[in-house]
CSV table of C-alpha atoms in Angstrom, one decimal:
chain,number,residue,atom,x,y,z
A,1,UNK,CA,111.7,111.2,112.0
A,2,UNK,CA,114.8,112.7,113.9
A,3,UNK,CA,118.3,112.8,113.5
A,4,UNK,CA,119.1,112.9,117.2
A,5,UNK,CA,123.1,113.3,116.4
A,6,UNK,CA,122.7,116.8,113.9
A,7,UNK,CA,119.1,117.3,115.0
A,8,UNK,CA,117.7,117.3,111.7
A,9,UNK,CA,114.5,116.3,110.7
A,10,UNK,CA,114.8,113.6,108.2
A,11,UNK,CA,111.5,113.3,107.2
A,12,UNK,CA,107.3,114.1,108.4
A,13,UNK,CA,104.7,111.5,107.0
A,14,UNK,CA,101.2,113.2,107.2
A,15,UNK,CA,98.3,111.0,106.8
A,16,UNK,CA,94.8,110.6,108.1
A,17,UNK,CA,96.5,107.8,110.3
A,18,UNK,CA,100.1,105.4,110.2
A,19,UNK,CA,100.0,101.5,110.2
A,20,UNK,CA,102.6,99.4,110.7
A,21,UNK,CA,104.0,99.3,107.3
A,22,UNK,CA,103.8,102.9,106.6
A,23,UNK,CA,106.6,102.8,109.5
A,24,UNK,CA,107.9,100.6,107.5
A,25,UNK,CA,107.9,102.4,104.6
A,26,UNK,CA,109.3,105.5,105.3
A,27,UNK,CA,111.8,103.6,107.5
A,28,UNK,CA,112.8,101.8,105.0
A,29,UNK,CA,113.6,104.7,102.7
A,30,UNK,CA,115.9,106.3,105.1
A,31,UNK,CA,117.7,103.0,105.7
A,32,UNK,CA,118.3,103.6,101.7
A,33,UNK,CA,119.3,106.8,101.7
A,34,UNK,CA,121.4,107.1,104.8
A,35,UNK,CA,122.1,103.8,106.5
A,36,UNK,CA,120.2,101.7,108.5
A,37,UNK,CA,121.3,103.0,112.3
A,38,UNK,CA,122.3,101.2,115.6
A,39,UNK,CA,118.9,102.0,116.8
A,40,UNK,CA,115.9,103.7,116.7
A,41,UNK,CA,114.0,105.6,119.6
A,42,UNK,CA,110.1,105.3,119.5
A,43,UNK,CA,107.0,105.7,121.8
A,44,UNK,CA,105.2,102.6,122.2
A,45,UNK,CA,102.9,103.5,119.6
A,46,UNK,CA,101.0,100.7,117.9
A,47,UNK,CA,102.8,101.3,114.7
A,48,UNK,CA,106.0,101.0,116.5
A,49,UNK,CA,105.6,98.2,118.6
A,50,UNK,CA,104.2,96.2,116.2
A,51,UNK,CA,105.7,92.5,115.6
A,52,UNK,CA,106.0,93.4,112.2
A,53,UNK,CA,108.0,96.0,112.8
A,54,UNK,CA,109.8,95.1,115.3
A,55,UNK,CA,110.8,91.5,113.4
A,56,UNK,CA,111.6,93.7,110.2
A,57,UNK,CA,114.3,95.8,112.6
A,58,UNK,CA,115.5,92.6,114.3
A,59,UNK,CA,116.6,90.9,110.8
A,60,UNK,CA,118.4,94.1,109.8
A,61,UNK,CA,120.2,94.3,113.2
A,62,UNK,CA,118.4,97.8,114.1
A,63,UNK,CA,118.4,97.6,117.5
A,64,UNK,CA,114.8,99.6,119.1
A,65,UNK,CA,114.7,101.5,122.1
A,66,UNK,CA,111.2,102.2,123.4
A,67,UNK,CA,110.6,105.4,125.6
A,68,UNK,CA,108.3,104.4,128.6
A,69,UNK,CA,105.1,105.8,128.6
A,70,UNK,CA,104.3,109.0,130.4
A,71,UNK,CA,108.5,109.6,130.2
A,72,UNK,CA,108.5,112.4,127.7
A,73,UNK,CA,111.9,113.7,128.9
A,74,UNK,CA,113.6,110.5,127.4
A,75,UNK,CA,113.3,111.5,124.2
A,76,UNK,CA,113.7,115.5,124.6
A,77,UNK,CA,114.5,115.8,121.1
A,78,UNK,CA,111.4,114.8,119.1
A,79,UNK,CA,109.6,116.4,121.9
A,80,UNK,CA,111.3,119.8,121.5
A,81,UNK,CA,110.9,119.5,117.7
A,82,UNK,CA,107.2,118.4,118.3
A,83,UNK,CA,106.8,121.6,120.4
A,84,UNK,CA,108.6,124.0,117.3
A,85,UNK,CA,106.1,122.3,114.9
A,86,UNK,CA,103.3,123.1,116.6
A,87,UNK,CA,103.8,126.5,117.6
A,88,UNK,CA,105.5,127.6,114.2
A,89,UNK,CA,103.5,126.0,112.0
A,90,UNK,CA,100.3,124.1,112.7
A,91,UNK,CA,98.6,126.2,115.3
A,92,UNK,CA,98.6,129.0,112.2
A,93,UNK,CA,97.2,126.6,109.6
A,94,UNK,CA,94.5,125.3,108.8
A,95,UNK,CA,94.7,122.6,106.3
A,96,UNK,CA,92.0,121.8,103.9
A,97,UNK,CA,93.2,118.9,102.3
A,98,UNK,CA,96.1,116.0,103.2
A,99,UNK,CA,98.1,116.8,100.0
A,100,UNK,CA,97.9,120.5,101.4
A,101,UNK,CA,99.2,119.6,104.4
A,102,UNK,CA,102.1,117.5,102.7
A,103,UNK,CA,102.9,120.2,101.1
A,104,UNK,CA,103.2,122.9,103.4
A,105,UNK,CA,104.4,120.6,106.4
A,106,UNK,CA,107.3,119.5,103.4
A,107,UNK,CA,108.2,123.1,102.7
A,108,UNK,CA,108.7,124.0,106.6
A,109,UNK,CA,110.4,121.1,107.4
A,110,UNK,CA,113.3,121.8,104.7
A,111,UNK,CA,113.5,125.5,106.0
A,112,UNK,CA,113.6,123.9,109.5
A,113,UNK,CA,116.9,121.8,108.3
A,114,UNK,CA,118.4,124.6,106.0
A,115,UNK,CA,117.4,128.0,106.8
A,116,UNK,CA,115.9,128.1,110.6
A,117,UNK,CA,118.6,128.7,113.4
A,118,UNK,CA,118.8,126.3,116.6
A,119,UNK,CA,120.7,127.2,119.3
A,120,UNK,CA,121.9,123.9,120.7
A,121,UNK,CA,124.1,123.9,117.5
A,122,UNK,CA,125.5,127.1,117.8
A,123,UNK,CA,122.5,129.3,116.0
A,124,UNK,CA,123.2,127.0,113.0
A,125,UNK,CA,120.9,125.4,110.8
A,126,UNK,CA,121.1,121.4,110.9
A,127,UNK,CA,121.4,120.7,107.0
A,128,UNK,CA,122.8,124.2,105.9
A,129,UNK,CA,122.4,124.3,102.1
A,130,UNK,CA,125.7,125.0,100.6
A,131,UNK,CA,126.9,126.6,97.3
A,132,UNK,CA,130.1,125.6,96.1
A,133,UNK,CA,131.4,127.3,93.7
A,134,UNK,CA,132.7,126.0,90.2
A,135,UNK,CA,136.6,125.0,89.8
A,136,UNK,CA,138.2,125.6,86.9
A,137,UNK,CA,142.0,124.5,86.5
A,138,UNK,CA,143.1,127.9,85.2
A,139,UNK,CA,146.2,125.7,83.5
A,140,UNK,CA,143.4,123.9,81.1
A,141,UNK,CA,141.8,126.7,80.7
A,142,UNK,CA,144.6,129.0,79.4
A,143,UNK,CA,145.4,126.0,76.9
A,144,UNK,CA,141.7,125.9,75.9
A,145,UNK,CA,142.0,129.7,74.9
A,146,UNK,CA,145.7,129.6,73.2
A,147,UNK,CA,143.8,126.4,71.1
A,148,UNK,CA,140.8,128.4,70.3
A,149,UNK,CA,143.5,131.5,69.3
A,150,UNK,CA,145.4,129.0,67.3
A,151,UNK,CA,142.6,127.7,65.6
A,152,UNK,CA,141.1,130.8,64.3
């Protein structure tokens, strides 16, 4: 699942194979944690294009746009992302178990937001993690001291 505004991958679901409400599911948990959107861009994937799907988006007013089959370019995005996760990741893994794979996918997905460069955002990382430091008012704290001083 991409972010196709800050190009950040919000999420991977690995699994022998999706249904319907496993869309659902993880759709669902983005809606929670960021908002449902205006729409969401899918192939016409069975999972996708399913009427429960498709009614579940409909009575949240998430409008669906389907790309047309055989028409990667319309979604040049996923498809670019698609291409990064194949070459930087699963063509030098083998994966012995699904929970391996979650795990490792999971791990390179959150350097892929945080760490990894992309150039059609300036050599920037989508999610950069940031450190802020810690504020202090140095007024409270000099009256902390002086009470401490006073005190003792």
């Amino acid at each position: 699942m991409m972010d196709e505004y800050t190009r950040e991958c919000l999420s991977i679901r690995v699994d022998r194979n999706l249904k319907a409400y496993d869309v659902i599911d993880q759709l669902a948990e983005m809606f929670v944690q960021r908002g449902a959107p205006d729409y969401v861009r899918s192939d016409n994937g069975s999972e996708f294009t399913a009427e429960t799907i498709r009614g579940w988006l409909k009575r949240l007013g998430v409008q669906t746009l389907y790309i047309e089959p055989g028409s990667p370019w319309e979604n040049g995005y996923i498809e670019s992302f698609n291409g990064k996760l194949r070459d930087e990741l699963l063509n030098g893994e083998v994966f012995d178990t699904v929970l391996e794979a979650k795990v490792i996918i999971e791990r390179w997905r959150k350097e892929y937001n945080t760490k990894r460069p992309h150039s059609s955002l300036g050599y920037l990382p989508p999610a950069p993690e940031t450190i802020l430091p810690v504020q202090t008012n140095q007024l409270d704290l000099n009256q902390e001291i002086n009470q401490l001083q006073v005190g003792s």
